[in-house]
Amino acid sequence: MARTKPDSFWTRDVCFYLDGVSFVHKYNPYSESCAPGCSVWRKKNEGLTAGCTSKGTHVGSGGRTVQFFVAISCGVGVVFCHQYEHLNGDHFKNIILNHSNNIFRLCNRPNSHIFIQDGGLSQNSAVGRKALNRIGARLFSIPPRSPDLNPIENVFHLVKRSLTQEAKEKKITYESVEQYSERIKNAFMILDRAAIDKIISTMPKRINAIRKNGGSRTRY
């Protein structure tokens, strides 16, 4: 798939990029925003190969998780932002059947029903694929846990960073789960469209990096 597509495919032909994301609610987001953070960088020689680790979870990190399914489209921005409690094949099927027509309409690509998602089990379940076939969607799946391939992961990073910055600037010392959920939705909907377009336009570079790395991920 990646070897046969022109660079314009990722910005012009793909209607949208879809994925789920989790946020951890804190009652005092201002205090959390001021706390020191850290990052763990992993290298190839540390022995972590694709498939040897499972998808991370926020359980036990001190707060309730708030989860969203989001879609972005080049030239349009965020075209779908759906909060959910538990995602499974049936829920994904209902999302596709109830919302896909509007998402495709917002993407403004009448000749294309192509979208991209990772290889998550719920999205690629039998009932999920049956729903995709029913609406005539053309799905391009990327491997699960491949943040270097899916540009929407960078959008998630922008939103999480903006939420932290907002909590610090406005000194939000108390926030309910419902208030946090609304703040997340708003953060997605006001994202700069040009920033999203710029992220999506890096897809050819991402594909080339994967090729140079022999088909393996470029980030760990």
GROMACS .gro file of C-alpha atoms in nm:
model
  220
    1MET     CA    1   0.000   0.000   0.000
    2ALA     CA    2   0.258   0.258   0.109
    3ARG     CA    3   0.495   0.185  -0.181
    4THR     CA    4   0.241   0.246  -0.455
    5LYS     CA    5   0.076   0.567  -0.336
    6PRO     CA    6   0.185   0.915  -0.451
    7ASP     CA    7   0.261   1.177  -0.186
    8SER     CA    8  -0.069   1.351  -0.258
    9PHE     CA    9  -0.262   1.038  -0.159
   10TRP     CA   10  -0.222   1.114   0.212
   11THR     CA   11  -0.355   1.470   0.191
   12ARG     CA   12  -0.598   1.451  -0.102
   13ASP     CA   13  -0.735   1.097  -0.129
   14VAL     CA   14  -0.754   0.990   0.236
   15CYS     CA   15  -1.078   1.128   0.378
   16PHE     CA   16  -0.978   1.106   0.741
   17TYR     CA   17  -0.745   0.953   0.999
   18LEU     CA   18  -0.919   0.784   1.294
   19ASP     CA   19  -0.804   0.671   1.637
   20GLY     CA   20  -0.893   0.661   2.005
   21VAL     CA   21  -0.720   0.849   2.284
   22SER     CA   22  -0.738   0.853   2.664
   23PHE     CA   23  -0.697   1.144   2.904
   24VAL     CA   24  -0.651   1.117   3.281
   25HIS     CA   25  -0.880   1.337   3.489
   26LYS     CA   26  -0.733   1.523   3.786
   27TYR     CA   27  -0.946   1.725   4.026
   28ASN     CA   28  -0.673   1.990   4.048
   29PRO     CA   29  -0.535   2.028   3.694
   30TYR     CA   30  -0.343   2.344   3.788
   31SER     CA   31  -0.137   2.158   4.046
   32GLU     CA   32  -0.082   1.875   3.799
   33SER     CA   33   0.031   2.119   3.527
   34CYS     CA   34   0.297   2.261   3.760
   35ALA     CA   35   0.435   1.922   3.859
   36PRO     CA   36   0.771   1.825   3.700
   37GLY     CA   37   0.745   1.579   3.414
   38CYS     CA   38   0.978   1.331   3.253
   39SER     CA   39   1.013   1.130   2.933
   40VAL     CA   40   1.155   0.785   2.873
   41TRP     CA   41   1.345   0.745   2.546
   42ARG     CA   42   1.391   0.394   2.416
   43LYS     CA   43   1.656   0.284   2.171
   44LYS     CA   44   1.683  -0.017   1.943
   45ASN     CA   45   1.963  -0.172   2.149
   46GLU     CA   46   1.735  -0.190   2.453
   47GLY     CA   47   1.576  -0.496   2.298
   48LEU     CA   48   1.224  -0.367   2.250
   49THR     CA   49   1.095  -0.502   1.921
   50ALA     CA   50   0.753  -0.458   1.767
   51GLY     CA   51   0.492  -0.676   1.933
   52CYS     CA   52   0.682  -0.750   2.253
   53THR     CA   53   0.490  -0.499   2.462
   54SER     CA   54   0.120  -0.445   2.508
   55LYS     CA   55  -0.069  -0.120   2.469
   56GLY     CA   56  -0.031   0.110   2.765
   57THR     CA   57  -0.304   0.199   3.009
   58HIS     CA   58  -0.373   0.488   3.242
   59VAL     CA   59  -0.530   0.266   3.508
   60GLY     CA   60  -0.366   0.323   3.845
   61SER     CA   61  -0.223   0.664   3.749
   62GLY     CA   62  -0.439   0.847   4.002
   63GLY     CA   63  -0.746   0.949   3.806
   64ARG     CA   64  -1.041   0.837   3.597
   65THR     CA   65  -0.978   0.804   3.225
   66VAL     CA   66  -1.177   1.010   2.976
   67GLN     CA   67  -1.176   0.847   2.632
   68PHE     CA   68  -1.249   0.985   2.287
   69PHE     CA   69  -1.264   0.858   1.932
   70VAL     CA   70  -1.139   1.131   1.699
   71ALA     CA   71  -1.105   1.179   1.323
   72ILE     CA   72  -0.901   1.445   1.141
   73SER     CA   73  -0.912   1.542   0.774
   74CYS     CA   74  -0.665   1.745   0.568
   75GLY     CA   75  -0.808   2.084   0.476
   76VAL     CA   76  -1.094   2.049   0.723
   77GLY     CA   77  -0.948   1.977   1.067
   78VAL     CA   78  -1.126   1.772   1.334
   79VAL     CA   79  -1.435   1.614   1.177
   80PHE     CA   80  -1.536   1.379   1.460
   81CYS     CA   81  -1.493   1.382   1.838
   82HIS     CA   82  -1.690   1.112   2.020
   83GLN     CA   83  -1.659   1.032   2.389
   84TYR     CA   84  -1.702   0.671   2.496
   85GLU     CA   85  -1.676   0.456   2.808
   86HIS     CA   86  -1.588   0.114   2.669
   87LEU     CA   87  -1.494   0.048   2.308
   88ASN     CA   88  -1.568  -0.292   2.156
   89GLY     CA   89  -1.669  -0.425   1.818
   90ASP     CA   90  -2.038  -0.347   1.863
   91HIS     CA   91  -1.969   0.009   1.976
   92PHE     CA   92  -1.738   0.067   1.682
   93LYS     CA   93  -2.003  -0.075   1.449
   94ASN     CA   94  -2.256   0.174   1.587
   95ILE     CA   95  -2.011   0.461   1.541
   96ILE     CA   96  -1.962   0.365   1.177
   97LEU     CA   97  -2.331   0.319   1.102
   98ASN     CA   98  -2.449   0.627   1.289
   99HIS     CA   99  -2.176   0.880   1.215
  100SER     CA  100  -1.975   0.780   0.908
  101ASN     CA  101  -2.201   0.951   0.652
  102ASN     CA  102  -2.166   1.283   0.830
  103ILE     CA  103  -1.790   1.238   0.871
  104PHE     CA  104  -1.743   1.167   0.500
  105ARG     CA  105  -1.964   1.467   0.418
  106LEU     CA  106  -1.754   1.696   0.634
  107CYS     CA  107  -1.435   1.572   0.468
  108ASN     CA  108  -1.567   1.710   0.137
  109ARG     CA  109  -1.419   1.432  -0.081
  110PRO     CA  110  -1.721   1.299  -0.270
  111ASN     CA  111  -1.517   1.057  -0.482
  112SER     CA  112  -1.335   0.889  -0.196
  113HIS     CA  113  -1.444   0.678   0.100
  114ILE     CA  114  -1.091   0.601   0.215
  115PHE     CA  115  -0.984   0.638   0.577
  116ILE     CA  116  -0.693   0.519   0.788
  117GLN     CA  117  -0.687   0.362   1.134
  118ASP     CA  118  -0.452   0.136   1.326
  119GLY     CA  119  -0.495  -0.236   1.384
  120GLY     CA  120  -0.690  -0.209   1.708
  121LEU     CA  121  -0.905  -0.513   1.786
  122SER     CA  122  -1.236  -0.327   1.818
  123GLN     CA  123  -1.195  -0.142   1.488
  124ASN     CA  124  -1.089  -0.457   1.306
  125SER     CA  125  -1.342  -0.694   1.459
  126ALA     CA  126  -1.577  -0.895   1.238
  127VAL     CA  127  -1.877  -0.676   1.322
  128GLY     CA  128  -1.671  -0.363   1.267
  129ARG     CA  129  -1.554  -0.473   0.923
  130LYS     CA  130  -1.906  -0.577   0.830
  131ALA     CA  131  -2.027  -0.227   0.913
  132LEU     CA  132  -1.748  -0.076   0.701
  133ASN     CA  133  -1.847  -0.294   0.407
  134ARG     CA  134  -2.209  -0.192   0.453
  135ILE     CA  135  -2.130   0.179   0.408
  136GLY     CA  136  -1.883   0.116   0.125
  137ALA     CA  137  -1.580   0.249   0.314
  138ARG     CA  138  -1.228   0.166   0.198
  139LEU     CA  139  -1.011   0.105   0.501
  140PHE     CA  140  -0.632   0.132   0.511
  141SER     CA  141  -0.506  -0.015   0.839
  142ILE     CA  142  -0.165   0.049   0.990
  143PRO     CA  143  -0.007  -0.176   1.255
  144PRO     CA  144  -0.122  -0.122   1.615
  145ARG     CA  145   0.105   0.078   1.847
  146SER     CA  146   0.271   0.256   1.555
  147PRO     CA  147   0.266   0.624   1.656
  148ASP     CA  148   0.534   0.701   1.398
  149LEU     CA  149   0.286   0.613   1.121
  150ASN     CA  150  -0.039   0.770   1.234
  151PRO     CA  151  -0.035   1.152   1.222
  152ILE     CA  152  -0.336   1.177   1.452
  153GLU     CA  153  -0.109   1.076   1.741
  154ASN     CA  154   0.069   1.410   1.699
  155VAL     CA  155  -0.268   1.584   1.715
  156PHE     CA  156  -0.340   1.407   2.043
  157HIS     CA  157  -0.009   1.536   2.175
  158LEU     CA  158  -0.103   1.893   2.077
  159VAL     CA  159  -0.435   1.866   2.259
  160LYS     CA  160  -0.284   1.723   2.576
  161ARG     CA  161  -0.022   1.997   2.576
  162SER     CA  162  -0.285   2.269   2.523
  163LEU     CA  163  -0.498   2.131   2.809
  164THR     CA  164  -0.201   2.146   3.044
  165GLN     CA  165  -0.114   2.499   2.933
  166GLU     CA  166  -0.475   2.612   2.974
  167ALA     CA  167  -0.496   2.472   3.326
  168LYS     CA  168  -0.179   2.659   3.416
  169GLU     CA  169  -0.278   2.991   3.256
  170LYS     CA  170  -0.633   2.992   3.394
  171LYS     CA  171  -0.525   2.840   3.728
  172ILE     CA  172  -0.798   2.574   3.720
  173THR     CA  173  -0.774   2.437   4.074
  174TYR     CA  174  -1.089   2.225   4.058
  175GLU     CA  175  -1.252   2.043   3.768
  176SER     CA  176  -1.515   1.770   3.759
  177VAL     CA  177  -1.498   1.482   3.511
  178GLU     CA  178  -1.781   1.640   3.314
  179GLN     CA  179  -1.604   1.976   3.298
  180TYR     CA  180  -1.281   1.809   3.191
  181SER     CA  181  -1.464   1.620   2.916
  182GLU     CA  182  -1.608   1.945   2.782
  183ARG     CA  183  -1.266   2.110   2.792
  184ILE     CA  184  -1.119   1.821   2.593
  185LYS     CA  185  -1.390   1.845   2.328
  186ASN     CA  186  -1.337   2.219   2.297
  187ALA     CA  187  -0.960   2.173   2.268
  188PHE     CA  188  -1.010   1.940   1.973
  189MET     CA  189  -1.263   2.159   1.797
  190ILE     CA  190  -1.055   2.478   1.815
  191LEU     CA  191  -0.734   2.316   1.694
  192ASP     CA  192  -0.560   2.514   1.424
  193ARG     CA  193  -0.651   2.358   1.089
  194ALA     CA  194  -0.316   2.459   0.938
  195ALA     CA  195  -0.132   2.272   1.215
  196ILE     CA  196  -0.333   1.957   1.143
  197ASP     CA  197  -0.265   1.989   0.768
  198LYS     CA  198   0.106   2.027   0.836
  199ILE     CA  199   0.110   1.711   1.046
  200ILE     CA  200  -0.078   1.508   0.783
  201SER     CA  201   0.157   1.634   0.510
  202THR     CA  202   0.446   1.453   0.684
  203MET     CA  203   0.305   1.111   0.589
  204PRO     CA  204   0.547   1.062   0.294
  205LYS     CA  205   0.842   1.128   0.528
  206ARG     CA  206   0.701   0.880   0.780
  207ILE     CA  207   0.665   0.613   0.512
  208ASN     CA  208   1.019   0.674   0.385
  209ALA     CA  209   1.157   0.652   0.739
  210ILE     CA  210   0.987   0.314   0.787
  211ARG     CA  211   1.131   0.191   0.458
  212LYS     CA  212   1.483   0.301   0.552
  213ASN     CA  213   1.442   0.118   0.881
  214GLY     CA  214   1.360  -0.206   0.705
  215GLY     CA  215   0.991  -0.193   0.781
  216SER     CA  216   1.039  -0.152   1.156
  217ARG     CA  217   0.911   0.132   1.369
  218THR     CA  218   1.130   0.440   1.397
  219ARG     CA  219   1.028   0.532   1.752
  220TYR     CA  220   1.023   0.323   2.067
   0.00000   0.00000   0.00000
